[in-house]
Tab-separated table of N, CA, C and O in Angstrom:
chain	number	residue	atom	x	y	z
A	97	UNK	N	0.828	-1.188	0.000
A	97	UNK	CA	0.000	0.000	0.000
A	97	UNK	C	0.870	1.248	0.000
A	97	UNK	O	0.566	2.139	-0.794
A	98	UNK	N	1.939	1.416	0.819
A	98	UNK	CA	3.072	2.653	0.675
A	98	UNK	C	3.931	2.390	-0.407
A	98	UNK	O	4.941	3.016	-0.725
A	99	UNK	N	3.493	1.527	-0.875
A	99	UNK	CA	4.794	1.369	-1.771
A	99	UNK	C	3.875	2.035	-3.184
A	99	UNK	O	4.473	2.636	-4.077
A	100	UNK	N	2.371	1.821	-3.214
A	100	UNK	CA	1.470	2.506	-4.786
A	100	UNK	C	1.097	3.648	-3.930
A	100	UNK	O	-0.116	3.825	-4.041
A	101	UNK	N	1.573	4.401	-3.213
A	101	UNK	CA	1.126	5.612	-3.036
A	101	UNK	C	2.159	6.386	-3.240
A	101	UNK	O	2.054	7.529	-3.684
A	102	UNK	N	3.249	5.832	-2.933
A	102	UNK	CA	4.645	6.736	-3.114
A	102	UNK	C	5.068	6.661	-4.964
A	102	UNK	O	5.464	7.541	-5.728
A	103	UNK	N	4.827	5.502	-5.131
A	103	UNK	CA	4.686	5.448	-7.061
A	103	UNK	C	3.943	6.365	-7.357
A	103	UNK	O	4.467	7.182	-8.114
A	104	UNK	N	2.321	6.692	-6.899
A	104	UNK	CA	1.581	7.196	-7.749
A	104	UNK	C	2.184	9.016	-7.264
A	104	UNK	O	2.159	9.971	-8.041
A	105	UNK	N	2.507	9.045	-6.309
A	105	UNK	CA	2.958	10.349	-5.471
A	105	UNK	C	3.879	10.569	-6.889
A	105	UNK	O	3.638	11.433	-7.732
A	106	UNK	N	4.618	9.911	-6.931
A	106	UNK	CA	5.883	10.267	-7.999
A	106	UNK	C	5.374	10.440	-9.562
A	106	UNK	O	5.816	11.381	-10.221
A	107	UNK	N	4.696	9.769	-9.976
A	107	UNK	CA	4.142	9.673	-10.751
A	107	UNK	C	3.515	11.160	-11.477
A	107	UNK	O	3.672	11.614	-12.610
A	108	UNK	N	2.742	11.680	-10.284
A	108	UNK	CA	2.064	12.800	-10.780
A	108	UNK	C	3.001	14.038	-10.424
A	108	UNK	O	2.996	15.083	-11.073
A	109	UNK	N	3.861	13.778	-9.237
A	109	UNK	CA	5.178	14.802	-9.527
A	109	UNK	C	6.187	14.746	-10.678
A	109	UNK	O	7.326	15.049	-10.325
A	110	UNK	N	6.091	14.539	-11.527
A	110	UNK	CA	6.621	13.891	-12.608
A	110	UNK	C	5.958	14.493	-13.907
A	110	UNK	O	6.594	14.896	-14.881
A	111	UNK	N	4.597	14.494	-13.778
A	111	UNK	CA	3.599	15.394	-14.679
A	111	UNK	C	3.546	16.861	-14.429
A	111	UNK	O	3.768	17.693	-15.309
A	112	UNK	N	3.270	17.122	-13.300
A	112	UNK	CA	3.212	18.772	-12.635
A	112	UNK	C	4.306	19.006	-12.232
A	112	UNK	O	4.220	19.566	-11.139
A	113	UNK	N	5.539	18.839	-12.618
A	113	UNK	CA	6.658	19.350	-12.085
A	113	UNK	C	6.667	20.489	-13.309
A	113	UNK	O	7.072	21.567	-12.872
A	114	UNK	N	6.341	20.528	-14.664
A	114	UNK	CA	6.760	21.720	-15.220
A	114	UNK	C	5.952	23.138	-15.154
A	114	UNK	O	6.149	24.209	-15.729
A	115	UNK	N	4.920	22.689	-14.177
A	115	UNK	CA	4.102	23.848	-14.085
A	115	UNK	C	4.383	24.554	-12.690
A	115	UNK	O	3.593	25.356	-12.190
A	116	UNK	N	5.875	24.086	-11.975
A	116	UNK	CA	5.816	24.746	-10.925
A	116	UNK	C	7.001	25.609	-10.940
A	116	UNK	O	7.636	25.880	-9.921
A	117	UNK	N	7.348	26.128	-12.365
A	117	UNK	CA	8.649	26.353	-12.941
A	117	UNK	C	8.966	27.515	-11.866
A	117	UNK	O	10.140	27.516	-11.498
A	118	UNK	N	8.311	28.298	-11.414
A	118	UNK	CA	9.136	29.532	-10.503
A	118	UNK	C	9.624	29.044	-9.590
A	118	UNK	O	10.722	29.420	-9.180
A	119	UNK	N	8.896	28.017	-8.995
A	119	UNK	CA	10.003	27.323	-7.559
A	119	UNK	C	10.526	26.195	-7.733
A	119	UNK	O	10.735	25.570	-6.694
A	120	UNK	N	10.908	25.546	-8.995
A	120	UNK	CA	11.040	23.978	-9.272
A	120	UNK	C	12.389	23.824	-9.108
A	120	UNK	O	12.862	22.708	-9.319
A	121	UNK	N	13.240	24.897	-8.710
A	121	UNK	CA	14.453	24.668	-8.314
A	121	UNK	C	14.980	25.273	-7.057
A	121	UNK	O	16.017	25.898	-6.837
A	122	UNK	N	13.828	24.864	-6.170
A	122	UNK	CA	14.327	24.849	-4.728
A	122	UNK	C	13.022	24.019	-4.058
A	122	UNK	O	11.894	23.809	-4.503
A	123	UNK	N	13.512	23.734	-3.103
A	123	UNK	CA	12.406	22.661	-2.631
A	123	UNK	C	10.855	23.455	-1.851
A	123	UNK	O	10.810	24.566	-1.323
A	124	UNK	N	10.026	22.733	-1.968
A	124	UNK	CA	8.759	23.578	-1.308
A	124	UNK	C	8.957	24.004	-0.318
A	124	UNK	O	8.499	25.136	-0.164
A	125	UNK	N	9.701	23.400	0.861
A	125	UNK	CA	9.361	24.000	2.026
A	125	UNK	C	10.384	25.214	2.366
A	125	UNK	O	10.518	25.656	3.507
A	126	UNK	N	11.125	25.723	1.172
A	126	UNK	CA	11.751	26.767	1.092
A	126	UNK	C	10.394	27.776	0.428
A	126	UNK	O	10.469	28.857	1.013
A	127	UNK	N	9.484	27.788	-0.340
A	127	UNK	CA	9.160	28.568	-1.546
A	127	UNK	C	7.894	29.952	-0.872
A	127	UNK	O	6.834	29.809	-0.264
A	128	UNK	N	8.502	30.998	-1.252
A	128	UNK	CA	7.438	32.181	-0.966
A	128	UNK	C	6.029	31.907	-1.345
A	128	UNK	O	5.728	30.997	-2.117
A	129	UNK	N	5.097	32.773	-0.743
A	129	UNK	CA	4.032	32.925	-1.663
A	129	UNK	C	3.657	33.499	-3.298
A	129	UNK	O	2.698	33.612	-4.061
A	130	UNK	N	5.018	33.741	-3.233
A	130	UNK	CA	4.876	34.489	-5.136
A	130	UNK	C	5.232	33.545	-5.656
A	130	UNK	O	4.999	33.493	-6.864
A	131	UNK	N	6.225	31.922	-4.771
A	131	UNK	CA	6.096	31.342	-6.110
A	131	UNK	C	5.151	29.952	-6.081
A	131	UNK	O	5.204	29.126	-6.992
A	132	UNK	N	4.479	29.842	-5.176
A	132	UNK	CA	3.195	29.711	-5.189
A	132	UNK	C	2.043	30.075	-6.349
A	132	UNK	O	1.379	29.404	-7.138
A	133	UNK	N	2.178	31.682	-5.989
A	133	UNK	CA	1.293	32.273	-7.242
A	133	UNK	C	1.400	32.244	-8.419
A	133	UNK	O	0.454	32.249	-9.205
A	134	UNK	N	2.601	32.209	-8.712
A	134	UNK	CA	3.354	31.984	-9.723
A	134	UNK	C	2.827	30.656	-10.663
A	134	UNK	O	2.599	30.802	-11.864
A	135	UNK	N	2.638	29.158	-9.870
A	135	UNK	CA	2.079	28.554	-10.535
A	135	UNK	C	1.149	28.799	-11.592
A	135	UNK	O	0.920	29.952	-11.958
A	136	UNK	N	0.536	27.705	-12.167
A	136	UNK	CA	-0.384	27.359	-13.286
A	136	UNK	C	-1.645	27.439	-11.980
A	136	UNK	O	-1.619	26.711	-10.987
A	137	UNK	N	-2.549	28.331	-12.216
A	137	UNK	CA	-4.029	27.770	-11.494
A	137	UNK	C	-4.472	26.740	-11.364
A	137	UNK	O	-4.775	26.330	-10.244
A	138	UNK	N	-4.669	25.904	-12.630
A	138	UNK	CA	-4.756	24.507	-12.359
A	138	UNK	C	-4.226	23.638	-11.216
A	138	UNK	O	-4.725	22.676	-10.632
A	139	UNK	N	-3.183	24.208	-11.095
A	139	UNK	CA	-1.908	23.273	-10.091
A	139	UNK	C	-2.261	23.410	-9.121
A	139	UNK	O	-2.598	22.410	-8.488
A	140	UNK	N	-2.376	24.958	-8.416
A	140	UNK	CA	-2.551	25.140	-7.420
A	140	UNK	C	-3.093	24.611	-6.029
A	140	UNK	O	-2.619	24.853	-4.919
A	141	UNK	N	-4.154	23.862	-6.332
A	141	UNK	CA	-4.710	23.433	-5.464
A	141	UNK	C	-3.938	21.732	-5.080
A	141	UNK	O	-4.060	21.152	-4.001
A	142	UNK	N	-3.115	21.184	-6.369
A	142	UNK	CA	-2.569	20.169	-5.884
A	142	UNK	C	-1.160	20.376	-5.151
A	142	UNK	O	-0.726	19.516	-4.385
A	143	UNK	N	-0.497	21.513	-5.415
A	143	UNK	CA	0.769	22.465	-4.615
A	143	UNK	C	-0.066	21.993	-3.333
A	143	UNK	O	0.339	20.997	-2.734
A	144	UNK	N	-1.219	22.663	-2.880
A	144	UNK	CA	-1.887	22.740	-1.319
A	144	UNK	C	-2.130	21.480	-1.190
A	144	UNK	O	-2.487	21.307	-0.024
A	145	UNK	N	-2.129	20.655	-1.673
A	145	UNK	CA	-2.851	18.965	-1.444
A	145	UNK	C	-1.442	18.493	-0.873
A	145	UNK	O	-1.331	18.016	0.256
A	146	UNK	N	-0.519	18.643	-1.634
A	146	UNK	CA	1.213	17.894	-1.259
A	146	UNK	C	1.144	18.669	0.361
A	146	UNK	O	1.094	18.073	1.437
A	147	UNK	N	1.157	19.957	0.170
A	147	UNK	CA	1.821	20.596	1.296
A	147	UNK	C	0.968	20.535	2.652
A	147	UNK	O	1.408	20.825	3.765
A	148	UNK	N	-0.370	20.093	2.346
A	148	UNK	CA	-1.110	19.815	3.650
A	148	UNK	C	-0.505	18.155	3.840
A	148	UNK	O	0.381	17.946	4.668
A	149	UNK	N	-0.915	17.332	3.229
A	149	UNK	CA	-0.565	16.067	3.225
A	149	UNK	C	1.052	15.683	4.294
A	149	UNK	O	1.234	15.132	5.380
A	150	UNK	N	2.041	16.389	3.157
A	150	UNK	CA	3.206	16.461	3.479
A	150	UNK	C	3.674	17.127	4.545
A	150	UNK	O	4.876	17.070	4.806
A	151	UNK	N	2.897	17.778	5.237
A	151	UNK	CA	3.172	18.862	6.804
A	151	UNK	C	2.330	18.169	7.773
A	151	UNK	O	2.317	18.718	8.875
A	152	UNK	N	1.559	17.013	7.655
A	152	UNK	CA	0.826	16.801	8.754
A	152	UNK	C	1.485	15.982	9.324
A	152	UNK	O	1.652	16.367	10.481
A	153	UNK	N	2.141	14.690	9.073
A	153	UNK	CA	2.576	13.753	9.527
A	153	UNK	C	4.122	14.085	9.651
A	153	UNK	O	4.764	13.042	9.521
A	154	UNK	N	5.050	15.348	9.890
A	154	UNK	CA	6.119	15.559	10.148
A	154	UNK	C	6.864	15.272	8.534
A	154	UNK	O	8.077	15.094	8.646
A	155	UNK	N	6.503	15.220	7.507
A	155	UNK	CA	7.273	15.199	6.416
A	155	UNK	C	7.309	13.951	6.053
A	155	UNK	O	8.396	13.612	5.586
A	156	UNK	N	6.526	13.164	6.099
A	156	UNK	CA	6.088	11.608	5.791
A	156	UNK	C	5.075	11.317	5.095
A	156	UNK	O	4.202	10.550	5.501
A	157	UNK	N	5.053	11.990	3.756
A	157	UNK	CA	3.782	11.586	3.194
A	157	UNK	C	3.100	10.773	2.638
A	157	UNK	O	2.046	11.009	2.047
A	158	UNK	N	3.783	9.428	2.806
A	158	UNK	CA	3.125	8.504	2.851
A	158	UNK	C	2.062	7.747	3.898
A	158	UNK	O	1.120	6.967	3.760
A	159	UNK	N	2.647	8.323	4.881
A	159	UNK	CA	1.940	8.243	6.273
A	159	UNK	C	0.987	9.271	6.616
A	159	UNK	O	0.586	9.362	7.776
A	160	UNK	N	0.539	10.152	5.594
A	160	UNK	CA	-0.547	11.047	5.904
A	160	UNK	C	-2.040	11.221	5.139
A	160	UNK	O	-2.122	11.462	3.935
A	161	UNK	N	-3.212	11.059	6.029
A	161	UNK	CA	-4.139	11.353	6.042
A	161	UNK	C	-4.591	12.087	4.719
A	161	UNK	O	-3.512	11.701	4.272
A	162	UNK	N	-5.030	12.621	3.906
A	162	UNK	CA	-5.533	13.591	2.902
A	162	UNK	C	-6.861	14.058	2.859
A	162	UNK	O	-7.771	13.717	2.104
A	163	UNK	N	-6.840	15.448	4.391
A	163	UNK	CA	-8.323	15.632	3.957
A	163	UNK	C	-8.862	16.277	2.499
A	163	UNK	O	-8.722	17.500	2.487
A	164	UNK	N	-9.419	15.750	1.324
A	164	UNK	CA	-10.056	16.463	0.325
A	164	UNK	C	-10.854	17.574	0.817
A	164	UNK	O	-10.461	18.723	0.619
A	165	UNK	N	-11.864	17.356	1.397
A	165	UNK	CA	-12.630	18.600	1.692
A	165	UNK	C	-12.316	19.690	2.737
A	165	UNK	O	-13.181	20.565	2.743
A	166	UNK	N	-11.395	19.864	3.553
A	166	UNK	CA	-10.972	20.478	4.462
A	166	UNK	C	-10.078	20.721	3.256
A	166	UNK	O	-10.734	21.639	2.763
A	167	UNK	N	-9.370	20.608	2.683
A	167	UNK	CA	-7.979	21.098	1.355
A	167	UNK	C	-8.732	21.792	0.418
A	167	UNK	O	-8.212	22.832	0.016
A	168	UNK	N	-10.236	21.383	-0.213
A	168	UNK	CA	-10.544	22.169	-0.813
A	168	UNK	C	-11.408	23.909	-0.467
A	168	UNK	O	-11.895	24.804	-1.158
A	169	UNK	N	-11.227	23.676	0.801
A	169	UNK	CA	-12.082	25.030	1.173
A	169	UNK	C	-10.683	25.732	2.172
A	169	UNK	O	-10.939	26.778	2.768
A	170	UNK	N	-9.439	25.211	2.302
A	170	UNK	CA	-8.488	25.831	2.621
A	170	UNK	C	-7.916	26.474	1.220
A	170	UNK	O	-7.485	27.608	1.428
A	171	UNK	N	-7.815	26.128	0.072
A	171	UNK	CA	-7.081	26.069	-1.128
A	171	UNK	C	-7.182	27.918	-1.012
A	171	UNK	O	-6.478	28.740	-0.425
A	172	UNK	N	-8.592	28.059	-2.003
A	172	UNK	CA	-8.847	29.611	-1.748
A	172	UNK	C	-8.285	30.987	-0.927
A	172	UNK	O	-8.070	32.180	-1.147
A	173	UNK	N	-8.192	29.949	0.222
A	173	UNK	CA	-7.398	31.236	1.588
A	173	UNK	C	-6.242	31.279	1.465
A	173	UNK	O	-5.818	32.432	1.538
A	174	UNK	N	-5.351	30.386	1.274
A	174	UNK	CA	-4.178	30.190	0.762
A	174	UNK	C	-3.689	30.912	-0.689
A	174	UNK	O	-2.659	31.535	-0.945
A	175	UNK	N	-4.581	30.651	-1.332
A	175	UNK	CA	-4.166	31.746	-2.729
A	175	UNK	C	-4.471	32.997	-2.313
A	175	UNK	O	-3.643	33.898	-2.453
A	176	UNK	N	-5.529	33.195	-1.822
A	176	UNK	CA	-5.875	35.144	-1.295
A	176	UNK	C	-5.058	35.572	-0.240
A	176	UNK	O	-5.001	36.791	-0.084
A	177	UNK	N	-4.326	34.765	0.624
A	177	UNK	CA	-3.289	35.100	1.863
A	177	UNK	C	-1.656	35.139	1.304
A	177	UNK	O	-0.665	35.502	1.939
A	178	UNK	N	-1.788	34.305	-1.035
A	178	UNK	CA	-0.388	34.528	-0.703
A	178	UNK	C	-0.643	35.640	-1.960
A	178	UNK	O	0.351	36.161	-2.466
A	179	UNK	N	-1.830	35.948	-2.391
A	179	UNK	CA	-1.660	37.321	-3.617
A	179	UNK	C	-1.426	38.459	-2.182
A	179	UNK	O	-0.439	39.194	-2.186
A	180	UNK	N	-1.928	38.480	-1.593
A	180	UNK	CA	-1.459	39.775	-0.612
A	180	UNK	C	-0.468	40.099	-0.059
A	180	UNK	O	-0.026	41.235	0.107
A	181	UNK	N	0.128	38.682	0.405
A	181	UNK	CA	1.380	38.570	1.217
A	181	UNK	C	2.501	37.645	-0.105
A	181	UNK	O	2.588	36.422	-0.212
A	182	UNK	N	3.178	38.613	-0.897
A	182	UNK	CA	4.128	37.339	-1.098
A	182	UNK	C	5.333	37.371	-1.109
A	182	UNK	O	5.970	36.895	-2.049
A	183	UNK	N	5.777	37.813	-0.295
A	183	UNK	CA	7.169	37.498	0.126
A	183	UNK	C	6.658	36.677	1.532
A	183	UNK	O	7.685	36.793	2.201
A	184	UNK	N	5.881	36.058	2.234
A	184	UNK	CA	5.615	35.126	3.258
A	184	UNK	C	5.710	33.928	2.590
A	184	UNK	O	5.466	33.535	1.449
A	185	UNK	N	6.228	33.349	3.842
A	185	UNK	CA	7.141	31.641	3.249
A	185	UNK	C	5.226	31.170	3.273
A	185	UNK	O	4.268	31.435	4.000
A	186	UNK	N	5.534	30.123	1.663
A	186	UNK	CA	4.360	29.321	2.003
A	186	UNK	C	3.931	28.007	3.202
A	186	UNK	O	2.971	27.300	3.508
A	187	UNK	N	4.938	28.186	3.481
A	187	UNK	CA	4.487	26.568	4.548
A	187	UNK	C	3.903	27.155	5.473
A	187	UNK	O	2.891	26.549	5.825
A	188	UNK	N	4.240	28.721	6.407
A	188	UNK	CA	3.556	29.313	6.983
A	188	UNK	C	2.099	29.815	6.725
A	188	UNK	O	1.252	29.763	7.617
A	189	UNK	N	1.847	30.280	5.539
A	189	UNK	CA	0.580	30.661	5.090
A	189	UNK	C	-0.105	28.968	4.905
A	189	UNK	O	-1.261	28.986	5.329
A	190	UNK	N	0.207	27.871	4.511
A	190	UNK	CA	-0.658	27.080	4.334
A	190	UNK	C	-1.007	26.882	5.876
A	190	UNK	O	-2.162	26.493	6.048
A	191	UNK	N	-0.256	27.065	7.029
A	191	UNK	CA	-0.089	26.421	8.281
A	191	UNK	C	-1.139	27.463	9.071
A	191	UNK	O	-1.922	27.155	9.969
A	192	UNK	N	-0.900	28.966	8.397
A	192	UNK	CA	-2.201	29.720	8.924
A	192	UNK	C	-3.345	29.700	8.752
A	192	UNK	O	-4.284	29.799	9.543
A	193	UNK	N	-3.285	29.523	7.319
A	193	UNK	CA	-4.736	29.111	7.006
A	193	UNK	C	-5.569	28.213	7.710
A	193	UNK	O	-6.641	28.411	8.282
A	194	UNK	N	-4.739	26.962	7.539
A	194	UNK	CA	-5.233	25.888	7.956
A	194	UNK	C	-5.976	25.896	9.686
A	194	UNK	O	-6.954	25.261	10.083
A	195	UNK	N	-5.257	26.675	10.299
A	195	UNK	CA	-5.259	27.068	11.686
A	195	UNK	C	-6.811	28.074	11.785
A	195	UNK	O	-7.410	28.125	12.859
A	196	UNK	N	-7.189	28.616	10.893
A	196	UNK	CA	-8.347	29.555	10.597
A	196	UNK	C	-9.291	29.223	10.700
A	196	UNK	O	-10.294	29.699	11.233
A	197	UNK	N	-8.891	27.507	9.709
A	197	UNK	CA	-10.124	27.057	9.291
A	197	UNK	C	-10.810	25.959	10.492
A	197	UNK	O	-11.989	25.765	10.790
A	198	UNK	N	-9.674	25.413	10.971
A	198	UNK	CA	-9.582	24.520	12.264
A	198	UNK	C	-10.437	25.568	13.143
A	198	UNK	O	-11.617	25.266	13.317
A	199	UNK	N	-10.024	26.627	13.649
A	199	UNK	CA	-10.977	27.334	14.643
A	199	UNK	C	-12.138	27.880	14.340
A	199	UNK	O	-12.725	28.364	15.307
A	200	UNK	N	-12.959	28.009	12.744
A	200	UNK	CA	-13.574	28.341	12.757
A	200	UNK	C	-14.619	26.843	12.614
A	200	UNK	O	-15.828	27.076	12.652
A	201	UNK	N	-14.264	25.594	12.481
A	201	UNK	CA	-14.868	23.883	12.245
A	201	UNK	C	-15.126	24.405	13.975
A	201	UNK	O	-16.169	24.405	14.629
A	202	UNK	N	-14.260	24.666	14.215
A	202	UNK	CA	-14.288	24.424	16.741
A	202	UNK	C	-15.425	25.207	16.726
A	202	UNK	O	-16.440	24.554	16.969
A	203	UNK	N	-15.628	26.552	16.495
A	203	UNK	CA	-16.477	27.628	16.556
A	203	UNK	C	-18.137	27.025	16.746
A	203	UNK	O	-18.992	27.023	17.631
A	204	UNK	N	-17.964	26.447	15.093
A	204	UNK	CA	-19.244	25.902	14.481
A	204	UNK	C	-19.640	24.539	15.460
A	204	UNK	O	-20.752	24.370	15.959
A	205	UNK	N	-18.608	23.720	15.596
A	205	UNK	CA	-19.125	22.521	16.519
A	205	UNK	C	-19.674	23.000	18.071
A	205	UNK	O	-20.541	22.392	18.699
A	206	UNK	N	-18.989	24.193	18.525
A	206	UNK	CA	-19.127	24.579	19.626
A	206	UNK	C	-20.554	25.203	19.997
A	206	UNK	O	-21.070	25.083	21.108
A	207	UNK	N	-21.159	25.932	18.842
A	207	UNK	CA	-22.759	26.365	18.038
A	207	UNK	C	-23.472	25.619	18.395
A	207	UNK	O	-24.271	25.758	19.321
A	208	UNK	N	-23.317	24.724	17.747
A	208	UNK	CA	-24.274	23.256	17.534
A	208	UNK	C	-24.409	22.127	18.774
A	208	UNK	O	-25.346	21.375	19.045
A	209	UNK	N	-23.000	22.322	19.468
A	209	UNK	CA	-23.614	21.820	20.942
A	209	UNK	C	-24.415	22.263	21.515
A	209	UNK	O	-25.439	21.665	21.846
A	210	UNK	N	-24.022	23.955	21.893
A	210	UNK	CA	-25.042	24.547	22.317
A	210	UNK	C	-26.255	24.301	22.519
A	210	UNK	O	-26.946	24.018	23.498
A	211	UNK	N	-26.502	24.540	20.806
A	211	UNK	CA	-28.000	24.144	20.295
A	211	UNK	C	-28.815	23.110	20.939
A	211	UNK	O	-29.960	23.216	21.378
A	212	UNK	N	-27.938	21.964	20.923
A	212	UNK	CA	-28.472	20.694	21.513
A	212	UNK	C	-28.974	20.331	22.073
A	212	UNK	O	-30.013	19.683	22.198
A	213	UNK	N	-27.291	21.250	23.153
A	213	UNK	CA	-27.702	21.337	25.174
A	213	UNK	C	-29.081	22.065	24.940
A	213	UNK	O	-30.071	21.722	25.585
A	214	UNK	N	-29.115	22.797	24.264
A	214	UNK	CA	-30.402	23.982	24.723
A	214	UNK	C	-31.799	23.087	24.706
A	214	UNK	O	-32.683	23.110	25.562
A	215	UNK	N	-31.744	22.147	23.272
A	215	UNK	CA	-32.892	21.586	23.160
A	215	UNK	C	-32.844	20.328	24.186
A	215	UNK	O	-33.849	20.188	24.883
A	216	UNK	N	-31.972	19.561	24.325
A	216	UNK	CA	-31.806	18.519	25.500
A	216	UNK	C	-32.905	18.935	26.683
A	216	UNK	O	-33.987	18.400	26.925
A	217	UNK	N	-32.252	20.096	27.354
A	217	UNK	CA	-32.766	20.650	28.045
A	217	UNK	C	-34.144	20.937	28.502
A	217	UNK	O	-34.623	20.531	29.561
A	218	UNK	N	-34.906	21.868	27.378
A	218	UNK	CA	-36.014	21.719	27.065
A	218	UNK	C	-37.163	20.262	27.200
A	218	UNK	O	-38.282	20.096	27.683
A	219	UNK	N	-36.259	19.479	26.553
A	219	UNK	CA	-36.937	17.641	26.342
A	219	UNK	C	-37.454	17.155	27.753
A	219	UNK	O	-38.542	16.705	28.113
A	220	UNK	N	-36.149	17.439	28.489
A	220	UNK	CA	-35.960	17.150	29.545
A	220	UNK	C	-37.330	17.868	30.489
A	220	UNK	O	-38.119	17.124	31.072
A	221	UNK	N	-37.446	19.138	30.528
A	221	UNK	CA	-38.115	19.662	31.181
A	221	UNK	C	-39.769	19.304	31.146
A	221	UNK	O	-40.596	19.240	32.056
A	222	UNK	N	-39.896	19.062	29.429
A	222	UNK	CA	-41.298	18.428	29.405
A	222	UNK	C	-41.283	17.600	29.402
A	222	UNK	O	-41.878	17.317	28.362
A	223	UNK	N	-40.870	16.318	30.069
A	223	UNK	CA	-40.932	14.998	30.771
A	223	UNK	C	-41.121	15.122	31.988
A	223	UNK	O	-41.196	14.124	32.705
């Protein structure tokens, strides 16, 4: 199983390596947000797929998780946090973002308990 994920990992770094021509000669976890931006749009969001993947598990990405939907609603903040900011290292901006989005998932779960308790409560009372 690590052994067709790290193939297919390579595989498609191998295809999108020429579209990451502004930073393709230094490694990601060196690369600003301009050369980030710099990419092909297309790419972009798989740049954020490696670099969430690849930052969660300490630099082991074979050993990491891939949230799709938490990556695709981080992607966006990450491109609008590095057109504003780009001389900020990207591993930081993906790491802020990500941190944004994490407290605002806490926020929302924290809502909805509420809610719950509130109606629990209620249930409770008309029994």
């Amino acid at each position: 199983m690590k052994l067709s994920r790290i193939a297919a990992f390579a595989l498609a770094a191998s295809f999108t390596l020429p579209a990451f021509a502004a930073g393709a000669n230094k490694p990601l976890g060196n690369w600003t947000c301009e050369d980030f931006v710099a990419v092909q749009d297309q790419f972009k969001p798989k740049v954020v797929y490696w670099a969430t993947a690849y930052n969660n598990k300490g630099g082991k990405p074979e050993a990491s998780v891939l949230d799709i939907e938490g990556t695709e609603k981080v992607t966006p903040a990450v491109i609008d946090a590095c057109v504003k900011n780009p001389k900020a290292s990207f591993w930081q901006t993906v790491k802020g973002e990500w941190a944004k989005l994490d407290a605002a998932a806490k926020a929302d779960l924290k809502k909805v308990e509420g809610a719950v308790s509130k109606e629990a409560k209620k249930v409770e009372k008309a029994l």
